XYZ file of N, CA and C in Angstrom:
645
model
N 11.352 -9.201 -35.353
C 11.552 -8.563 -34.047
C 12.054 -7.151 -34.266
N 11.544 -6.227 -33.465
C 11.819 -4.815 -33.659
C 12.035 -4.130 -32.326
N 12.557 -2.898 -32.386
C 12.724 -2.098 -31.178
C 12.331 -0.665 -31.469
N 11.536 -0.067 -30.600
C 11.163 1.332 -30.688
C 11.943 2.074 -29.621
N 12.785 3.046 -30.003
C 13.741 3.616 -29.059
C 13.387 5.010 -28.580
N 12.376 5.665 -29.181
C 11.999 7.007 -28.733
C 10.496 7.086 -28.549
N 10.070 7.902 -27.617
C 8.650 8.129 -27.433
C 8.118 8.942 -28.609
N 6.819 8.778 -28.932
C 6.262 9.474 -30.099
C 6.425 10.986 -30.049
N 6.378 11.586 -28.855
C 6.485 13.033 -28.753
C 7.909 13.503 -28.504
N 8.870 12.577 -28.594
C 10.265 12.927 -28.388
C 10.674 13.000 -26.932
N 9.745 12.738 -26.014
C 10.064 12.781 -24.582
C 10.881 11.560 -24.194
N 11.591 11.630 -23.067
C 12.330 10.459 -22.597
C 11.381 9.287 -22.370
N 11.824 8.084 -22.730
C 10.972 6.919 -22.564
C 10.818 6.585 -21.090
N 9.681 6.003 -20.731
C 9.397 5.660 -19.334
C 10.147 4.415 -18.885
N 10.466 3.556 -19.818
C 11.134 2.310 -19.505
C 11.128 1.416 -20.722
N 11.821 0.302 -20.615
C 11.986 -0.605 -21.751
C 11.177 -1.877 -21.500
N 10.314 -2.239 -22.462
C 9.414 -3.380 -22.309
C 9.605 -4.346 -23.477
N 9.746 -5.621 -23.155
C 9.798 -6.685 -24.151
C 8.413 -7.313 -24.251
N 7.849 -7.350 -25.466
C 6.535 -7.943 -25.707
C 6.712 -9.176 -26.585
N 6.152 -10.297 -26.145
C 6.324 -11.560 -26.866
C 4.957 -12.209 -27.080
N 4.581 -12.405 -28.355
C 3.311 -13.059 -28.676
C 3.408 -13.592 -30.099
N 2.951 -14.821 -30.326
C 3.033 -15.382 -31.675
C 1.873 -14.951 -32.559
N 0.915 -14.222 -32.011
C -0.162 -13.627 -32.808
C 0.319 -12.249 -33.258
N 0.574 -12.099 -34.555
C 1.170 -10.860 -35.059
C 0.270 -9.646 -34.834
N -1.058 -9.835 -34.900
C -1.964 -8.713 -34.685
C -1.898 -8.239 -33.236
N -1.937 -9.171 -32.303
C -1.813 -8.821 -30.884
C -0.473 -8.145 -30.634
N 0.583 -8.724 -31.190
C 1.929 -8.187 -30.992
C 2.023 -6.750 -31.492
N 1.517 -6.498 -32.692
C 1.588 -5.157 -33.268
C 0.751 -4.160 -32.457
N -0.425 -4.598 -32.016
C -1.317 -3.702 -31.274
C -0.724 -3.324 -29.925
N -0.218 -4.315 -29.191
C 0.369 -4.045 -27.873
C 1.636 -3.201 -28.009
N 2.466 -3.544 -28.986
C 3.700 -2.795 -29.203
C 3.404 -1.329 -29.513
N 2.455 -1.094 -30.415
C 2.101 0.278 -30.780
C 1.519 1.027 -29.580
N 0.631 0.374 -28.856
C -0.002 1.032 -27.721
C 0.977 1.424 -26.642
N 1.902 0.542 -26.307
C 2.905 0.850 -25.285
C 3.872 1.923 -25.770
N 4.199 1.896 -27.050
C 5.062 2.933 -27.610
C 4.390 4.297 -27.518
N 3.090 4.345 -27.855
C 2.349 5.594 -27.764
C 2.246 6.084 -26.320
N 2.276 5.157 -25.381
C 2.200 5.515 -23.963
C 3.542 5.956 -23.403
N 4.604 5.934 -24.231
C 5.888 6.461 -23.806
C 6.942 5.444 -23.436
N 6.721 4.171 -23.793
C 7.694 3.130 -23.465
C 8.543 2.773 -24.685
N 9.775 2.402 -24.419
C 10.609 1.796 -25.461
C 10.211 0.334 -25.547
N 9.846 -0.116 -26.739
C 9.283 -1.452 -26.888
C 10.141 -2.307 -27.808
N 10.384 -3.523 -27.359
C 11.070 -4.531 -28.152
C 10.088 -5.676 -28.322
N 9.934 -6.214 -29.532
C 8.952 -7.285 -29.695
C 9.538 -8.503 -30.375
N 8.952 -9.650 -30.064
C 9.361 -10.923 -30.653
C 8.134 -11.811 -30.783
N 8.101 -12.659 -31.830
C 6.949 -13.535 -32.015
C 7.258 -14.988 -31.669
N 8.387 -15.214 -31.007
C 8.711 -16.574 -30.562
C 9.666 -16.505 -29.371
N 9.747 -17.603 -28.634
C 10.529 -17.626 -27.414
C 12.018 -17.498 -27.608
N 12.545 -18.092 -28.665
C 13.994 -18.025 -28.896
C 14.449 -16.589 -29.140
N 13.715 -15.874 -30.007
C 14.058 -14.471 -30.257
C 13.889 -13.640 -28.985
N 12.872 -13.974 -28.194
C 12.631 -13.226 -26.961
C 13.823 -13.310 -26.022
N 14.387 -14.487 -25.881
C 15.539 -14.666 -24.996
C 16.752 -13.910 -25.531
N 16.965 -13.974 -26.837
C 18.087 -13.241 -27.430
C 17.937 -11.742 -27.215
N 16.727 -11.225 -27.435
C 16.478 -9.792 -27.254
C 16.620 -9.382 -25.790
N 16.169 -10.238 -24.892
C 16.298 -9.930 -23.468
C 17.765 -9.835 -23.067
N 18.577 -10.736 -23.563
C 20.012 -10.700 -23.244
C 20.682 -9.473 -23.848
N 20.238 -9.087 -25.047
C 20.865 -7.967 -25.742
C 20.427 -6.616 -25.187
N 19.116 -6.458 -24.927
C 18.567 -5.144 -24.595
C 18.287 -4.943 -23.112
N 18.241 -6.038 -22.339
C 17.996 -5.956 -20.894
C 16.783 -5.084 -20.564
N 15.591 -5.500 -20.989
C 14.387 -4.705 -20.712
C 14.075 -4.659 -19.219
N 13.272 -3.685 -18.838
C 12.853 -3.546 -17.444
C 11.699 -4.492 -17.097
N 10.950 -4.899 -18.124
C 9.767 -5.721 -17.914
C 9.471 -6.483 -19.197
N 8.954 -7.710 -19.064
C 8.554 -8.502 -20.230
C 7.078 -8.860 -20.138
N 6.360 -8.740 -21.263
C 4.966 -9.172 -21.378
C 4.961 -10.410 -22.257
N 4.538 -11.544 -21.699
C 4.712 -12.824 -22.372
C 3.383 -13.522 -22.630
N 3.156 -13.925 -23.878
C 2.096 -14.875 -24.169
C 2.553 -16.231 -23.632
N 1.625 -17.106 -23.283
C 2.018 -18.397 -22.708
C 2.138 -19.484 -23.769
N 1.089 -19.678 -24.537
C 1.074 -20.789 -25.501
C 1.674 -20.340 -26.824
N 2.907 -20.769 -27.073
C 3.585 -20.472 -28.341
C 4.291 -21.737 -28.807
N 4.483 -21.864 -30.122
C 5.250 -22.991 -30.644
C 6.702 -22.849 -30.211
N 7.367 -23.974 -30.049
C 8.750 -23.924 -29.576
C 8.768 -23.594 -28.092
N 9.591 -22.649 -27.703
C 9.650 -22.240 -26.303
C 8.353 -21.510 -25.919
N 7.747 -21.927 -24.833
C 6.525 -21.288 -24.367
C 6.859 -20.041 -23.550
N 5.816 -19.285 -23.211
C 6.024 -18.144 -22.333
C 6.580 -18.564 -20.987
N 6.198 -19.741 -20.508
C 6.735 -20.250 -19.250
C 8.246 -20.504 -19.370
N 8.659 -21.054 -20.513
C 10.090 -21.289 -20.733
C 10.868 -19.973 -20.721
N 10.327 -18.980 -21.409
C 10.987 -17.674 -21.468
C 11.038 -17.049 -20.083
N 9.928 -17.134 -19.352
C 9.874 -16.556 -18.011
C 10.914 -17.190 -17.090
N 11.028 -18.498 -17.156
C 12.003 -19.186 -16.304
C 13.420 -18.723 -16.619
N 13.704 -18.524 -17.901
C 15.036 -18.048 -18.285
C 15.255 -16.620 -17.796
N 14.265 -15.754 -17.992
C 14.407 -14.361 -17.569
C 14.638 -14.270 -16.063
N 13.930 -15.102 -15.318
C 14.080 -15.078 -13.861
C 15.449 -15.600 -13.432
N 15.879 -16.685 -14.049
C 17.105 -17.357 -13.606
C 18.369 -16.648 -14.055
N 18.392 -16.182 -15.299
C 19.642 -15.680 -15.874
C 19.677 -14.166 -16.096
N 18.526 -13.518 -16.158
C 18.506 -12.084 -16.469
C 17.938 -11.226 -15.347
N 17.277 -11.845 -14.387
C 16.616 -11.110 -13.295
C 15.689 -10.015 -13.843
N 14.935 -10.378 -14.875
C 13.980 -9.453 -15.500
C 12.574 -9.878 -15.097
N 11.773 -8.980 -14.520
C 10.404 -9.328 -14.153
C 9.525 -9.475 -15.388
N 8.421 -10.185 -15.223
C 7.562 -10.482 -16.368
C 6.114 -10.574 -15.919
N 5.217 -10.317 -16.861
C 3.793 -10.567 -16.667
C 3.298 -11.367 -17.862
N 2.209 -12.086 -17.661
C 1.674 -12.931 -18.720
C 0.396 -12.344 -19.292
N 0.242 -12.458 -20.621
C -0.992 -12.148 -21.335
C -1.447 -13.448 -21.978
N -2.553 -14.002 -21.528
C -2.935 -15.316 -22.028
C -4.436 -15.482 -22.064
N -4.912 -16.317 -22.988
C -6.337 -16.639 -23.066
C -6.705 -17.765 -22.111
N -5.719 -18.323 -21.427
C -5.963 -19.480 -20.575
C -5.908 -19.085 -19.104
N -6.931 -19.510 -18.353
C -6.981 -19.182 -16.930
C -7.357 -20.396 -16.088
N -7.002 -21.584 -16.566
C -7.304 -22.806 -15.824
C -6.413 -22.907 -14.585
N -6.754 -23.793 -13.691
C -6.059 -23.904 -12.409
C -4.576 -24.240 -12.583
N -4.265 -25.141 -13.513
C -2.868 -25.523 -13.716
C -2.042 -24.342 -14.230
N -2.633 -23.549 -15.135
C -1.923 -22.375 -15.661
C -1.660 -21.360 -14.559
N -2.681 -21.058 -13.748
C -2.525 -20.095 -12.661
C -1.473 -20.578 -11.673
N -1.464 -21.866 -11.385
C -0.477 -22.432 -10.456
C 0.941 -22.219 -10.974
N 1.135 -22.438 -12.288
C 2.460 -22.254 -12.874
C 2.862 -20.781 -12.896
N 1.895 -19.905 -13.168
C 2.140 -18.462 -13.157
C 2.670 -18.036 -11.790
N 1.999 -18.501 -10.736
C 2.403 -18.140 -9.380
C 3.757 -18.734 -9.025
N 3.994 -19.974 -9.449
C 5.275 -20.631 -9.144
C 6.445 -19.892 -9.772
N 6.226 -19.315 -10.951
C 7.301 -18.590 -11.636
C 7.529 -17.198 -11.052
N 6.553 -16.674 -10.297
C 6.717 -15.363 -9.683
C 6.399 -14.216 -10.622
N 5.320 -14.346 -11.413
C 4.949 -13.278 -12.346
C 4.492 -12.030 -11.600
N 4.741 -10.878 -12.201
C 4.265 -9.616 -11.654
C 2.742 -9.612 -11.618
N 2.119 -10.005 -12.720
C 0.661 -10.112 -12.788
C 0.303 -11.004 -13.957
N -0.975 -11.294 -14.088
C -1.455 -12.224 -15.099
C -2.744 -11.651 -15.671
N -2.723 -11.282 -16.934
C -3.878 -10.669 -17.588
C -4.492 -11.674 -18.552
N -5.797 -11.867 -18.432
C -6.487 -12.875 -19.230
C -7.110 -12.228 -20.464
N -6.764 -12.726 -21.646
C -7.357 -12.262 -22.889
C -8.810 -12.719 -22.954
N -9.693 -12.021 -23.698
C -9.372 -10.893 -24.574
C -9.126 -9.606 -23.789
N -8.169 -8.828 -24.281
C -7.773 -7.569 -23.670
C -7.649 -6.508 -24.748
N -7.685 -5.241 -24.341
C -7.259 -4.200 -25.261
C -6.169 -3.378 -24.587
N -5.549 -2.518 -25.339
C -4.364 -1.818 -24.858
C -4.698 -0.902 -23.678
N -5.949 -0.434 -23.591
C -6.339 0.438 -22.480
C -6.387 -0.316 -21.163
N -6.381 -1.644 -21.200
C -6.278 -2.443 -19.990
C -4.831 -2.818 -19.699
N -4.053 -2.991 -20.753
C -2.668 -3.426 -20.573
C -1.780 -2.296 -20.073
N -1.943 -1.089 -20.633
C -1.086 0.034 -20.244
C -1.147 0.318 -18.744
N -2.334 0.380 -18.119
C -2.352 0.619 -16.678
C -1.621 -0.454 -15.875
N -1.696 -1.716 -16.325
C -0.980 -2.783 -15.626
C 0.526 -2.571 -15.713
N 0.993 -2.120 -16.879
C 2.419 -1.824 -17.040
C 2.799 -0.618 -16.192
N 1.955 0.406 -16.202
C 2.214 1.596 -15.377
C 2.330 1.203 -13.900
N 1.431 0.334 -13.445
C 1.453 -0.091 -12.054
C 2.731 -0.854 -11.738
N 3.191 -1.681 -12.680
C 4.423 -2.432 -12.464
C 5.623 -1.500 -12.347
N 5.711 -0.519 -13.235
C 6.833 0.413 -13.187
C 6.763 1.316 -11.962
N 5.544 1.562 -11.472
C 5.391 2.428 -10.298
C 6.000 1.812 -9.056
N 6.186 0.493 -9.059
C 6.725 -0.188 -7.877
C 8.245 -0.269 -7.887
N 8.862 0.325 -8.894
C 10.333 0.324 -8.917
C 10.890 1.220 -7.825
N 12.139 0.962 -7.383
C 12.782 1.902 -6.448
C 12.838 3.282 -7.070
N 12.608 4.318 -6.277
C 12.439 5.666 -6.818
C 13.705 6.506 -6.814
N 14.767 6.071 -6.148
C 15.970 6.893 -6.081
C 16.655 6.953 -7.429
N 17.349 8.050 -7.679
C 17.946 8.285 -9.000
C 18.906 7.180 -9.399
N 19.655 6.633 -8.431
C 20.668 5.648 -8.801
C 20.067 4.268 -9.043
N 18.737 4.094 -8.871
C 18.128 2.798 -9.119
C 17.091 2.836 -10.236
N 16.898 3.985 -10.848
C 15.851 4.093 -11.863
C 16.115 3.187 -13.053
N 17.370 2.934 -13.361
C 17.681 2.127 -14.526
C 17.957 0.670 -14.179
N 17.696 0.281 -12.935
C 17.902 -1.094 -12.537
C 16.672 -1.922 -12.890
N 16.835 -3.247 -13.123
C 15.673 -4.087 -13.383
C 14.691 -4.019 -12.223
N 13.406 -4.190 -12.537
C 12.403 -4.052 -11.494
C 12.143 -5.357 -10.755
N 12.860 -6.424 -11.114
C 12.597 -7.725 -10.521
C 12.635 -7.738 -9.003
N 13.681 -7.177 -8.334
C 13.714 -7.275 -6.885
C 12.517 -6.611 -6.221
N 11.973 -5.573 -6.845
C 10.866 -4.848 -6.230
C 9.518 -5.466 -6.554
N 9.475 -6.362 -7.578
C 8.188 -6.832 -8.049
C 7.971 -8.325 -7.905
N 8.972 -9.111 -8.218
C 8.752 -10.538 -8.339
C 8.374 -11.192 -7.020
N 8.692 -10.552 -5.906
C 8.370 -11.122 -4.610
C 7.070 -10.583 -4.048
N 6.289 -9.848 -4.841
C 5.033 -9.265 -4.376
C 3.904 -10.261 -4.612
N 3.496 -11.061 -3.624
C 2.463 -12.069 -3.875
C 1.131 -11.463 -4.256
N 0.820 -10.249 -3.775
C -0.469 -9.662 -4.077
C -0.574 -9.222 -5.524
N 0.530 -9.213 -6.266
C 0.493 -8.755 -7.652
C 0.331 -9.890 -8.638
N 0.107 -11.124 -8.160
C 0.050 -12.259 -9.056
C -1.248 -12.317 -9.850
N -2.302 -11.741 -9.340
C -3.596 -11.811 -9.999
C -4.184 -10.414 -10.082
N -4.451 -9.910 -11.294
C -4.963 -8.549 -11.414
C -6.292 -8.359 -10.711
N -7.076 -9.438 -10.559
C -8.346 -9.317 -9.868
C -8.149 -9.054 -8.386
N -6.956 -9.367 -7.856
C -6.648 -9.135 -6.459
C -5.796 -7.883 -6.283
N -5.603 -7.125 -7.339
C -4.711 -5.970 -7.285
C -5.397 -4.768 -7.919
N -6.660 -4.559 -7.589
C -7.441 -3.537 -8.257
C -6.934 -2.132 -7.968
N -6.452 -1.894 -6.761
C -5.965 -0.553 -6.427
C -4.746 -0.210 -7.272
N -3.799 -1.156 -7.395
C -2.596 -0.897 -8.195
C -2.954 -0.618 -9.646
N -3.903 -1.366 -10.195
C -4.313 -1.140 -11.582
C -5.030 0.198 -11.727
N -5.853 0.538 -10.732
C -6.536 1.825 -10.775
C -5.539 2.975 -10.712
N -4.518 2.832 -9.874
C -3.457 3.840 -9.811
C -2.780 3.956 -11.172
N -2.536 2.809 -11.814
C -1.923 2.829 -13.141
C -2.774 3.572 -14.154
N -4.103 3.387 -14.082
C -5.004 4.100 -14.997
C -4.912 5.608 -14.774
N -4.937 6.037 -13.506
C -4.855 7.467 -13.197
C -3.504 8.035 -13.637
N -2.430 7.294 -13.399
C -1.105 7.736 -13.844
C -1.093 7.952 -15.347
N -1.659 6.995 -16.081
C -1.635 7.056 -17.541
C -2.523 8.182 -18.066
N -3.733 8.319 -17.500
C -4.686 9.298 -18.005
C -4.287 10.730 -17.669
N -3.655 10.944 -16.507
C -3.393 12.300 -16.044
C -1.898 12.629 -15.943
N -1.043 11.734 -16.463
C 0.412 11.962 -16.466
C 0.929 12.290 -15.064
N 0.527 11.465 -14.105
C 0.933 11.663 -12.722
C 1.905 10.572 -12.290
N 2.738 10.887 -11.295
C 3.559 9.877 -10.660
C 2.670 9.027 -9.748
N 3.230 7.951 -9.219
C 2.417 6.991 -8.478
C 1.747 7.604 -7.252
N 2.507 8.287 -6.393
C 1.934 8.807 -5.150
C 0.866 9.871 -5.390
N 1.094 10.846 -6.303
C 0.013 11.793 -6.608
C -1.233 11.108 -7.163
N -1.040 10.067 -7.968
C -2.184 9.337 -8.514
C -2.952 8.633 -7.397
N -2.216 8.032 -6.461
C -2.855 7.367 -5.330
C -3.604 8.382 -4.461
N -2.982 9.535 -4.222
C -3.641 10.584 -3.435
C -4.925 11.056 -4.108
N -4.881 11.140 -5.434
C -6.076 11.578 -6.172
C -7.204 10.560 -6.023
N -6.856 9.278 -6.068
C -7.854 8.229 -5.872
C -8.443 8.288 -4.465
N -7.569 8.459 -3.467
C -8.038 8.516 -2.084
C -8.990 9.693 -1.877
N -8.640 10.842 -2.437
C -9.485 12.027 -2.299
C -10.839 11.800 -2.952
N -10.838 11.155 -4.129
C -12.097 10.876 -4.814
C -12.945 9.893 -4.007
N -12.274 8.899 -3.412
C -12.996 7.915 -2.601
C -13.657 8.584 -1.392
N -12.932 9.494 -0.742
C -13.496 10.212 0.403
C -14.685 11.063 -0.027
N -14.533 11.718 -1.181
C -15.600 12.583 -1.673
C -16.869 11.792 -1.973
N -16.703 10.569 -2.487
C -17.860 9.750 -2.847
C -18.333 8.871 -1.693
N -17.591 8.881 -0.572
C -17.969 8.044 0.556
C -17.785 6.568 0.284
N -16.798 6.227 -0.539
C -16.502 4.836 -0.873
C -15.157 4.429 -0.282
N -14.935 3.132 -0.174
C -13.595 2.658 0.172
C -12.706 2.793 -1.053
N -11.387 2.824 -0.834
C -10.443 2.919 -1.950
C -10.600 1.727 -2.876
N -10.816 0.553 -2.295
C -10.965 -0.658 -3.106
C -12.229 -0.594 -3.962
N -13.326 -0.102 -3.374
C -14.584 -0.017 -4.124
C -14.471 0.978 -5.273
N -13.829 2.116 -5.014
C -13.647 3.099 -6.079
C -12.749 2.548 -7.173
N -11.706 1.824 -6.787
C -10.787 1.240 -7.766
C -11.513 0.242 -8.652
N -12.354 -0.594 -8.045
C -13.120 -1.563 -8.822
C -14.059 -0.859 -9.798
N -14.687 0.220 -9.320
C -15.589 0.998 -10.183
C -14.818 1.604 -11.356
N -13.607 2.077 -11.098
C -12.791 2.670 -12.151
C -12.383 1.632 -13.183
N -12.023 0.421 -12.728
C -11.647 -0.637 -13.662
C -12.834 -1.041 -14.533
N -14.025 -1.116 -13.920
C -15.208 -1.469 -14.701
C -15.534 -0.385 -15.730
N -15.366 0.883 -15.326
C -15.612 1.981 -16.253
C -14.600 1.959 -17.397
N -13.355 1.603 -17.078
C -12.313 1.531 -18.099
C -12.679 0.510 -19.166
N -13.217 -0.616 -18.737
C -13.611 -1.644 -19.695
C -14.738 -1.147 -20.604
N -15.704 -0.435 -20.023
C -16.817 0.095 -20.814
C -16.334 1.133 -21.821
N -15.346 1.959 -21.389
C -14.878 3.043 -22.246
C -13.917 2.591 -23.327
N -13.484 1.345 -23.267
C -12.558 0.842 -24.282
C -13.351 0.544 -25.538
N -13.401 1.499 -26.433
C -14.345 1.425 -27.541
C -13.888 0.658 -28.767
N -12.625 0.268 -28.824
C -12.124 -0.377 -30.040
C -12.322 -1.880 -30.013
N -12.827 -2.409 -28.894
C -13.041 -3.856 -28.814
C -11.802 -4.563 -28.321
N -11.961 -5.805 -27.877
C -10.849 -6.546 -27.275
C -9.902 -7.139 -28.302
N -8.695 -7.468 -27.829
C -7.776 -8.260 -28.647
C -8.148 -9.734 -28.490
N -8.045 -10.449 -29.571
C -8.365 -11.885 -29.506
C -7.111 -12.684 -29.819
């Protein structure tokens, strides 16, 4: 388990993210990608370490694999919700009905189905952080109160606008509202709805992800 405390360019970090996955390649790839995107990243390859790190570092958001030996991602999520008030999203290869039901019951920010690459994960994280309270005295507070009760954020397929905003924020270094305004202006220019343009942007993002998916 490791922690990255500074952004690669020396700029202030955007927020603190805990990444948990028992696949070391996935863990290293996601950790590196989020670090390059400006986040402070803490990683763990098992549930027990994840809980210890969450208690010690108090991350703003956790990205959890579901199927792990020992404590599962669901176990970690339940602990984070009950004792740490830390919001979480799941990265998993499983999308069966029982899994989705449990994801929703736990109150996940969103649920991303593998295979994925970092160019899909970063916008989802950007979108999650964009929903935090914006006042100066709340910037360092956990994002759980602002996110965990958002039912529309449980499924990324139902949250295309938020993900599209996250992509624009990441690509153009914009805050949430300017990114949303840019999307709206583009939609008007193309004569599309905001939702249709967002879906088109997500599909283009997948095509442009040239390094292949994480497995």
